[in-house]
Coordinates of C-alpha atoms in Angstrom, one line a residue:
A1 CA 44.5 149.4 -233.3
A2 CA 43.1 153.1 -233.2
A3 CA 45.1 153.6 -237.2
A4 CA 43.7 150.3 -238.1
A5 CA 40.5 151.4 -237.2
A6 CA 40.7 154.5 -239.2
S7 CA 41.5 153.0 -242.3
S8 CA 39.1 150.8 -242.4
S9 CA 36.2 153.5 -242.4
S10 CA 35.1 155.8 -243.7
K11 CA 36.2 159.0 -244.4
I12 CA 34.6 161.2 -241.8
S13 CA 32.5 164.4 -243.2
F14 CA 33.1 167.8 -241.1
R15 CA 30.6 170.6 -241.7
Y16 CA 31.1 174.2 -239.6
L17 CA 31.0 177.9 -240.1
D18 CA 34.0 179.2 -242.2
F19 CA 35.1 181.7 -239.3
G20 CA 38.8 182.3 -240.9
A21 CA 41.3 181.4 -237.6
I22 CA 38.7 181.4 -234.8
G23 CA 37.8 178.2 -233.8
G24 CA 34.4 178.5 -231.9
R25 CA 33.0 174.6 -231.1
G26 CA 33.7 173.0 -234.5
G27 CA 37.3 174.4 -234.8
V28 CA 37.7 171.7 -231.0
V29 CA 36.5 168.8 -233.1
R30 CA 38.9 169.4 -236.0
F31 CA 41.5 169.6 -233.9
F32 CA 40.8 166.6 -232.2
L33 CA 40.5 165.2 -236.0
L34 CA 43.7 166.4 -236.8
A35 CA 45.4 165.6 -233.9
H36 CA 44.3 162.1 -233.9
G37 CA 45.1 161.6 -238.1
L38 CA 41.7 160.8 -238.8
D39 CA 40.6 162.0 -242.7
F40 CA 38.3 164.4 -243.0
D41 CA 36.2 165.9 -245.4
E42 CA 35.5 169.2 -244.7
T43 CA 32.1 171.9 -246.1
L44 CA 32.4 175.0 -243.9
Y45 CA 29.2 178.1 -244.8
N46 CA 29.7 181.4 -244.8
P47 CA 28.0 182.8 -241.7
A48 CA 26.5 186.3 -243.0
T49 CA 25.7 184.9 -246.3
E50 CA 24.5 180.8 -246.7
W51 CA 24.4 180.1 -242.8
P52 CA 20.7 181.3 -242.2
A53 CA 19.1 179.3 -244.9
V54 CA 21.1 176.1 -243.6
K55 CA 19.7 176.5 -240.1
K56 CA 16.8 176.8 -241.7
A57 CA 16.7 173.4 -243.6
L58 CA 18.3 172.0 -240.8
V59 CA 15.8 172.8 -238.3
E60 CA 12.5 172.2 -240.8
S61 CA 13.5 169.2 -242.1
G62 CA 14.3 167.3 -238.7
E63 CA 18.6 167.2 -239.9
N64 CA 19.0 168.7 -236.6
P65 CA 16.3 170.4 -234.4
A66 CA 19.0 172.3 -232.3
G67 CA 19.9 173.7 -235.8
T68 CA 23.3 173.9 -235.1
M69 CA 26.8 172.7 -236.0
P70 CA 29.2 171.2 -236.0
I71 CA 27.5 168.3 -237.8
V72 CA 29.6 165.3 -238.2
T73 CA 28.9 161.9 -240.3
I74 CA 30.2 159.0 -239.5
D75 CA 30.1 155.5 -240.6
G76 CA 26.7 156.4 -241.8
A77 CA 25.8 158.1 -238.5
Q78 CA 25.3 161.6 -237.9
L79 CA 26.3 163.7 -235.0
T80 CA 25.9 167.0 -233.5
Q81 CA 26.7 169.0 -229.8
H82 CA 30.6 168.8 -230.1
I83 CA 32.1 167.4 -226.8
A84 CA 29.5 164.3 -227.9
I85 CA 30.2 164.0 -231.4
M86 CA 34.6 163.9 -230.0
R87 CA 33.0 161.4 -227.4
E88 CA 31.5 159.6 -230.3
I89 CA 34.5 159.2 -233.0
A90 CA 37.3 158.3 -229.9
K91 CA 34.3 155.5 -229.4
R92 CA 34.0 154.2 -233.1
R93 CA 37.7 154.6 -233.4
G94 CA 38.9 152.4 -231.0
I95 CA 40.9 155.7 -229.6
S96 CA 38.6 156.1 -226.2
A97 CA 36.2 152.8 -225.9
S98 CA 35.2 153.1 -222.7
G99 CA 35.8 157.2 -221.9
D100 CA 38.3 159.3 -219.8
F101 CA 35.7 160.8 -216.7
A102 CA 38.9 163.3 -217.1
S103 CA 38.1 164.3 -219.9
D104 CA 34.6 164.9 -219.1
A105 CA 35.3 166.9 -216.1
V106 CA 37.2 169.7 -217.8
A107 CA 34.8 169.2 -221.0
D108 CA 31.5 170.0 -219.0
Q109 CA 33.8 173.0 -216.6
Y110 CA 34.7 174.6 -220.2
Q111 CA 31.1 174.9 -221.4
A112 CA 29.9 177.9 -219.7
F113 CA 34.0 179.6 -220.1
R114 CA 33.4 179.5 -223.9
D115 CA 30.2 180.6 -223.4
A116 CA 30.8 183.5 -221.7
W117 CA 34.2 184.0 -224.4
V118 CA 31.0 184.4 -227.4
S119 CA 29.2 186.4 -224.9
A120 CA 32.1 189.0 -224.2
A121 CA 33.5 188.8 -227.9
F122 CA 30.9 189.1 -230.0
M123 CA 26.9 189.4 -228.4
G124 CA 28.4 193.1 -226.6
G125 CA 29.4 190.9 -222.7
D126 CA 31.7 193.5 -219.7
K127 CA 35.0 192.6 -221.9
A128 CA 36.4 194.5 -218.8
A129 CA 34.6 191.9 -216.3
F130 CA 35.5 188.8 -219.0
K131 CA 39.1 189.2 -219.0
K132 CA 39.3 189.5 -215.2
H133 CA 37.7 185.9 -215.1
V134 CA 39.8 184.6 -217.5
T135 CA 42.6 184.8 -214.9
E136 CA 40.8 183.2 -212.8
E137 CA 38.9 180.6 -214.4
L138 CA 42.7 179.2 -216.6
Q139 CA 43.7 179.2 -212.8
V140 CA 40.9 176.6 -212.2
F141 CA 41.7 174.8 -214.7
E142 CA 45.5 174.3 -214.0
G143 CA 44.0 172.9 -210.2
L144 CA 42.2 170.2 -212.4
Y145 CA 44.9 169.6 -213.6
A146 CA 47.0 168.9 -211.0
K147 CA 44.3 166.9 -209.8
Y148 CA 43.0 165.1 -212.4
A149 CA 46.1 164.4 -215.0
T150 CA 46.9 160.9 -216.1
H151 CA 49.4 162.2 -218.6
D152 CA 53.2 164.4 -217.7
T153 CA 51.9 167.2 -220.8
Y154 CA 48.3 166.2 -221.4
L155 CA 45.2 165.8 -219.1
A156 CA 44.3 162.4 -220.7
V157 CA 45.6 160.6 -223.6
G158 CA 44.0 157.7 -226.1
A159 CA 45.5 154.7 -227.2
D160 CA 47.1 156.2 -230.1
G161 CA 48.8 158.7 -226.9
K162 CA 47.0 161.9 -228.6
P163 CA 44.9 164.1 -226.4
L164 CA 41.6 162.9 -225.9
W165 CA 38.4 165.7 -226.1
G166 CA 39.2 167.4 -222.0
D167 CA 42.8 169.0 -223.5
V168 CA 41.8 169.3 -227.0
A169 CA 38.7 171.6 -226.0
L170 CA 40.4 173.4 -223.8
F171 CA 43.4 173.8 -226.0
A172 CA 40.8 175.2 -229.3
L173 CA 39.2 178.4 -226.2
I174 CA 42.5 179.2 -224.9
R175 CA 42.9 180.0 -228.7
D176 CA 40.2 181.8 -229.4
L177 CA 41.2 184.2 -226.2
M178 CA 44.6 184.7 -227.5
L179 CA 42.9 185.7 -230.9
T180 CA 40.7 187.9 -229.6
G181 CA 42.5 189.8 -227.2
F182 CA 42.1 188.2 -223.4
V183 CA 44.7 186.3 -223.0
D184 CA 48.7 186.0 -223.9
L185 CA 50.5 182.7 -223.9
I186 CA 52.4 184.3 -221.2
A187 CA 49.8 184.6 -219.0
L188 CA 49.2 181.0 -218.8
P189 CA 49.8 178.6 -216.2
P190 CA 52.4 176.4 -216.8
R191 CA 50.4 172.9 -216.8
L192 CA 48.1 174.2 -219.1
A193 CA 51.3 176.2 -221.2
K194 CA 52.7 172.7 -221.6
M195 CA 49.3 171.7 -222.9
V196 CA 48.5 174.1 -225.7
G197 CA 52.4 174.1 -226.4
A198 CA 52.7 170.4 -226.9
L199 CA 49.3 170.5 -228.9
A200 CA 50.4 173.3 -231.1
A201 CA 52.7 171.3 -232.6
D202 CA 51.5 169.1 -233.4
A203 CA 52.6 168.0 -237.2
A204 CA 48.6 168.3 -238.2
V205 CA 47.1 170.7 -236.3
A206 CA 50.7 172.9 -236.6
A207 CA 50.1 172.6 -240.4
W208 CA 46.6 174.2 -240.1
L209 CA 47.2 176.9 -237.8
A210 CA 49.8 177.5 -240.1
S211 CA 47.2 178.1 -243.1
K212 CA 45.5 180.5 -240.7
V213 CA 48.6 183.2 -240.5
K214 CA 48.1 185.9 -242.4
T215 CA 50.8 187.0 -244.6

């Protein structure tokens, strides 16, 4: 049903910043689209040379008063805020029409964790303190998976059997943590390691990851 809905609807438009291998918030949405096999066009802006003017235009035109990306256009509707974007895509494409509490709970917990990573990695925050926090926070998520998971690999899956926004958000953040030296795959708690390994092995996700490997 999800595949039929996707094929009969217009292509999704995805706009974000070009951070290379780093995912960021937009990378979460990209992984969600890839994992669910949704066709989309991607427009990326250079953070240094293009983004300031684009941000100004978003605010001044009223297109996005918050002046943030990612921005997704689907079925003629423009969406902002990455977790809300994934929820709305799931609803519009028949992936999770009624929402999912477990995914919402993990996504809520994840938001502050991502903000703390941005501060430590890019804004001059205390890297040593954050690295200690990473270990503690990953155990929190391990506990949330133990409490709320409704699937043997993922926290929760949609009608297409693919992971929902809680899994994808945490997967993308863990990958960003790895790329910036804050955690290693072998240091992940078992439930999280299983989820990360499975999502990284998804064909479309794996292809994108492989495209970012430096040769």
